[in-house]
Short mmCIF file of C-alpha atoms in Angstrom, two decimals:
data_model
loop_
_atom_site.label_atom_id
_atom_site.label_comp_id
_atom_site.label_asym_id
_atom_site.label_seq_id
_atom_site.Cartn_x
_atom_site.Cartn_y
_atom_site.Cartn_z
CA UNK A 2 99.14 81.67 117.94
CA UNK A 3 96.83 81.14 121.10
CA UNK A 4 95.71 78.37 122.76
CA UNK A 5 91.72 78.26 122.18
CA UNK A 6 88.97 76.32 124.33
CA UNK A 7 87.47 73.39 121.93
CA UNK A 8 90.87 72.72 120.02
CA UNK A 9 93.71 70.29 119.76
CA UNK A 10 97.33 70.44 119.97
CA UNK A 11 100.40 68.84 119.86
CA UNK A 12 104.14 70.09 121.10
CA UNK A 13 107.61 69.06 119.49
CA UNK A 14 107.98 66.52 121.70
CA UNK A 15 105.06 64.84 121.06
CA UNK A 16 102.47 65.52 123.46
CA UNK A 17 99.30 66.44 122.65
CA UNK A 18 96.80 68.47 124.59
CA UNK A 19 93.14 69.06 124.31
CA UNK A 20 92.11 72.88 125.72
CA UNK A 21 88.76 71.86 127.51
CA UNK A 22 88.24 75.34 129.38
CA UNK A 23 89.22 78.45 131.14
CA UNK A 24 89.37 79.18 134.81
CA UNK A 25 90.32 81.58 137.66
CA UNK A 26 92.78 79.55 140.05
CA UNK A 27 94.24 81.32 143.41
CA UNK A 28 97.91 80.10 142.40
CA UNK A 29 97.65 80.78 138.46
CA UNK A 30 94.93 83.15 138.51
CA UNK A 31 92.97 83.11 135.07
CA UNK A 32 94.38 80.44 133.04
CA UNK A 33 92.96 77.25 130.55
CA UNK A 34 93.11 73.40 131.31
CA UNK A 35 94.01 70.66 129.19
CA UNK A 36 93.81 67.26 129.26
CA UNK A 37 96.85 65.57 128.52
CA UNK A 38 97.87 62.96 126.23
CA UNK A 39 100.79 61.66 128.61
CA UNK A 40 99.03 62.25 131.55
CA UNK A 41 95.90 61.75 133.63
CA UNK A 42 96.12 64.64 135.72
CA UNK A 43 94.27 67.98 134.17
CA UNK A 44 96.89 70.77 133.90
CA UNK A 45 96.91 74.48 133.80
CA UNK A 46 97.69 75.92 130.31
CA UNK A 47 99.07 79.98 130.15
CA UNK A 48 97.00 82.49 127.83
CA UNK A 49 99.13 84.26 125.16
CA UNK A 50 101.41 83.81 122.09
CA UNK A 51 104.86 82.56 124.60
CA UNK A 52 102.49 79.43 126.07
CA UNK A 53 101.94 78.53 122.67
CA UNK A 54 105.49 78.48 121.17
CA UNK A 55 106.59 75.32 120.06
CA UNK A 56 103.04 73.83 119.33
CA UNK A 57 100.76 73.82 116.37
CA UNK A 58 97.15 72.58 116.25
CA UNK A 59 95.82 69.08 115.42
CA UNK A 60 92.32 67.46 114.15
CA UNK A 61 89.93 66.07 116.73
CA UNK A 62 91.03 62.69 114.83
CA UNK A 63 94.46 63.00 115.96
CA UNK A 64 93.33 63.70 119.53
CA UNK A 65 91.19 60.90 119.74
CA UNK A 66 93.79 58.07 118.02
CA UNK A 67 95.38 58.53 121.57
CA UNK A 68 91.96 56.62 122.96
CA UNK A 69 91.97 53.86 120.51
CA UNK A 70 89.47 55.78 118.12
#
């Protein structure tokens, strides 16, 4: 599995992420950003199958139950 822009996930521990986009950065170079479900900051996300170990996708429900919704 990949991480894909528009979709919902949530790690073993947890956290859950929503993929929001993909950018070029000068430290990370192309990468996606997620928000965060334990945090406010934005973070960079790697492309490819290892990034993605240990997560599994989640409805935009389950994303949004961490804003009172």
């Amino acid at each position: 599995m990949e991480f894909e822009v528009g979709k919902y996930y949530e790690h073993t521990t947890g956290e859950q992420i929503s993929i929001v986009g993909e950018i070029v950065t000068t430290l990370y170079g192309k990468c996606l950003v997620a928000e965060s479900s334990e945090s406010p900051d934005l973070k960079p996300v790697g492309k490819g199958d290892y990034y993605a170990e240990n997560w599994h996708e989640i409805s935009h429900v389950e994303w949004m139950s961490n804003f009172g919704e």
